[in-house]
Amino acid sequence: MVTAAAAEGVDGLTFLRRVVAGEVALAPIGSTLGMSLLEVEEGRVVFGLEPAEFHFNPIGSVHGGVYATMLDSATGCAVHSALPAGVRYTSLDLSVKFLRGLGEKSGPVRCEGLVVHLGGRTALAEARLYDGQDRLCAHATSSCMIFRPPT
């Protein structure tokens, strides 16, 4: 809850820049998976991850849930980066397309999230997951619900 408390009272871009700077811890799920937030600007974020054996499924490749978590994080944080202080969001859906496997020789993984549309009540974002050779491994879209304080 420490990370969530640090988001209170500041706009999304400021909060996420503090995460990149190391002033605020990444959300616990990111720490659990070994993700890092590498870049942030309004409407765009980049996460990184070095695949390790604990990410693997029983057949020796990165589990689809790791892909989905990175893609969900990138789409959600891209939306968060565009929100003013006091405005919250949550994912309504996540549609993932797996295009290429990741394994021990994939190199560092990069996941870029971008806001496609930011409306009053909903947002649409997309994310792309790349391997260490800059090959597209997965793509996702996500709709987010926007919660604005009453006026």
Short mmCIF file of C-alpha atoms in Angstrom, two decimals:
data_model
loop_
_atom_site.label_atom_id
_atom_site.label_comp_id
_atom_site.label_asym_id
_atom_site.label_seq_id
_atom_site.Cartn_x
_atom_site.Cartn_y
_atom_site.Cartn_z
CA MET A 1 0.00 0.00 0.00
CA VAL A 2 3.07 2.27 0.24
CA THR A 3 3.21 2.67 -3.54
CA ALA A 4 -0.52 3.36 -3.78
CA ALA A 5 -0.24 5.98 -1.03
CA ALA A 6 2.57 7.71 -2.94
CA ALA A 7 0.22 8.15 -5.91
CA GLU A 8 -2.28 10.14 -3.85
CA GLY A 9 -2.45 13.87 -4.55
CA VAL A 10 -0.12 13.96 -7.59
CA ASP A 11 -0.77 13.63 -11.29
CA GLY A 12 0.06 10.31 -12.93
CA LEU A 13 3.07 11.58 -14.86
CA THR A 14 4.72 12.99 -11.73
CA PHE A 15 4.05 9.79 -9.80
CA LEU A 16 5.46 7.54 -12.52
CA ARG A 17 8.52 9.76 -12.98
CA ARG A 18 9.17 9.28 -9.25
CA VAL A 19 9.02 5.52 -9.79
CA VAL A 20 11.56 5.74 -12.65
CA ALA A 21 13.81 7.92 -10.46
CA GLY A 22 13.69 5.34 -7.65
CA GLU A 23 11.94 7.71 -5.25
CA VAL A 24 8.85 5.46 -5.13
CA ALA A 25 8.86 1.67 -5.29
CA LEU A 26 7.33 -0.07 -8.28
CA ALA A 27 4.02 -1.79 -7.50
CA PRO A 28 4.54 -5.09 -5.64
CA ILE A 29 3.60 -7.20 -8.70
CA GLY A 30 6.39 -5.55 -10.67
CA SER A 31 8.89 -6.28 -7.94
CA THR A 32 7.68 -9.87 -7.67
CA LEU A 33 8.29 -10.44 -11.38
CA GLY A 34 11.52 -8.42 -11.55
CA MET A 35 10.07 -5.75 -13.83
CA SER A 36 11.37 -2.20 -13.98
CA LEU A 37 9.80 1.00 -15.25
CA LEU A 38 12.40 2.40 -17.65
CA GLU A 39 10.76 5.37 -19.34
CA VAL A 40 7.69 7.53 -18.91
CA GLU A 41 6.21 10.50 -20.69
CA GLU A 42 2.62 11.62 -20.99
CA GLY A 43 0.67 8.80 -22.62
CA ARG A 44 3.69 6.47 -22.99
CA VAL A 45 5.64 4.11 -20.72
CA VAL A 46 8.30 1.43 -21.19
CA PHE A 47 8.81 -1.51 -18.84
CA GLY A 48 11.75 -3.90 -18.88
CA LEU A 49 12.32 -7.45 -17.67
CA GLU A 50 15.13 -9.98 -17.93
CA PRO A 51 13.55 -13.43 -18.44
CA ALA A 52 14.62 -15.91 -15.76
CA GLU A 53 13.73 -19.51 -15.01
CA PHE A 54 11.15 -18.50 -12.40
CA HIS A 55 9.16 -16.89 -15.27
CA PHE A 56 8.97 -20.19 -17.15
CA ASN A 57 6.04 -22.51 -17.63
CA PRO A 58 6.43 -26.33 -17.48
CA ILE A 59 7.65 -26.48 -21.12
CA GLY A 60 10.56 -24.09 -20.55
CA SER A 61 9.34 -20.80 -21.98
CA VAL A 62 8.10 -17.59 -20.38
CA HIS A 63 4.57 -18.11 -19.05
CA GLY A 64 1.80 -16.24 -20.85
CA GLY A 65 0.77 -14.69 -17.53
CA VAL A 66 4.10 -12.86 -17.41
CA TYR A 67 3.44 -11.45 -20.88
CA ALA A 68 -0.08 -10.45 -19.82
CA THR A 69 1.13 -8.81 -16.61
CA MET A 70 3.69 -6.73 -18.49
CA LEU A 71 1.17 -5.76 -21.16
CA ASP A 72 -1.49 -4.89 -18.56
CA SER A 73 1.03 -2.84 -16.59
CA ALA A 74 2.15 -0.97 -19.70
CA THR A 75 -1.38 -0.15 -20.89
CA GLY A 76 -2.56 0.86 -17.41
CA CYS A 77 0.48 2.99 -16.62
CA ALA A 78 0.31 4.67 -20.02
CA VAL A 79 -3.22 5.76 -19.10
CA HIS A 80 -2.13 6.71 -15.58
CA SER A 81 0.62 8.93 -17.03
CA ALA A 82 -2.03 11.06 -18.74
CA LEU A 83 -4.31 11.55 -15.72
CA PRO A 84 -4.44 14.62 -13.47
CA ALA A 85 -4.20 14.41 -9.68
CA GLY A 86 -7.25 12.87 -8.06
CA VAL A 87 -8.32 10.90 -11.14
CA ARG A 88 -8.10 7.10 -10.93
CA TYR A 89 -8.46 4.23 -13.42
CA THR A 90 -8.95 0.49 -13.59
CA SER A 91 -8.67 -2.00 -16.44
CA LEU A 92 -11.96 -3.12 -17.96
CA ASP A 93 -10.42 -5.67 -20.29
CA LEU A 94 -7.17 -6.88 -21.78
CA SER A 95 -6.92 -8.57 -25.18
CA VAL A 96 -3.55 -10.24 -25.76
CA LYS A 97 -2.11 -11.70 -28.94
CA PHE A 98 0.93 -13.94 -28.40
CA LEU A 99 3.19 -13.77 -31.47
CA ARG A 100 6.57 -15.22 -30.45
CA GLY A 101 7.87 -17.24 -27.53
CA LEU A 102 10.33 -15.96 -24.97
CA GLY A 103 12.96 -18.14 -23.33
CA GLU A 104 16.41 -18.20 -21.81
CA LYS A 105 18.05 -16.75 -24.95
CA SER A 106 15.51 -13.96 -25.57
CA GLY A 107 17.58 -11.25 -23.94
CA PRO A 108 16.07 -8.33 -22.05
CA VAL A 109 12.38 -7.82 -22.77
CA ARG A 110 10.90 -4.36 -23.40
CA CYS A 111 7.19 -3.55 -23.21
CA GLU A 112 5.95 -0.20 -24.52
CA GLY A 113 2.48 1.10 -23.65
CA LEU A 114 0.72 3.95 -25.47
CA VAL A 115 -2.57 5.75 -24.94
CA VAL A 116 -4.70 5.54 -28.09
CA HIS A 117 -7.65 7.54 -26.72
CA LEU A 118 -8.33 9.25 -23.41
CA GLY A 119 -11.94 10.22 -22.88
CA GLY A 120 -13.96 11.44 -19.95
CA ARG A 121 -15.03 8.00 -18.74
CA THR A 122 -12.89 5.50 -20.62
CA ALA A 123 -9.45 5.21 -22.16
CA LEU A 124 -8.01 2.87 -24.78
CA ALA A 125 -4.36 1.89 -24.68
CA GLU A 126 -2.16 -0.59 -26.50
CA ALA A 127 1.12 -2.26 -25.63
CA ARG A 128 3.80 -4.11 -27.57
CA LEU A 129 6.25 -6.58 -26.05
CA TYR A 130 9.67 -7.00 -27.71
CA ASP A 131 12.52 -9.43 -27.13
CA GLY A 132 16.22 -8.55 -26.90
CA GLN A 133 16.51 -8.60 -30.71
CA ASP A 134 13.68 -6.07 -30.98
CA ARG A 135 11.26 -8.66 -32.39
CA LEU A 136 7.58 -8.22 -31.59
CA CYS A 137 6.51 -11.04 -29.25
CA ALA A 138 3.03 -9.92 -28.15
CA HIS A 139 0.49 -7.14 -28.60
CA ALA A 140 -2.38 -6.08 -26.37
CA THR A 141 -5.17 -3.58 -26.16
CA SER A 142 -6.92 -2.54 -22.98
CA SER A 143 -9.94 -0.43 -22.14
CA CYS A 144 -9.78 1.41 -18.84
CA MET A 145 -12.54 3.01 -16.80
CA ILE A 146 -11.74 6.53 -15.63
CA PHE A 147 -12.96 7.69 -12.21
CA ARG A 148 -13.07 11.46 -11.91
CA PRO A 149 -13.96 13.17 -8.63
CA PRO A 150 -17.42 14.71 -8.48
CA THR A 151 -17.56 18.36 -9.48
#
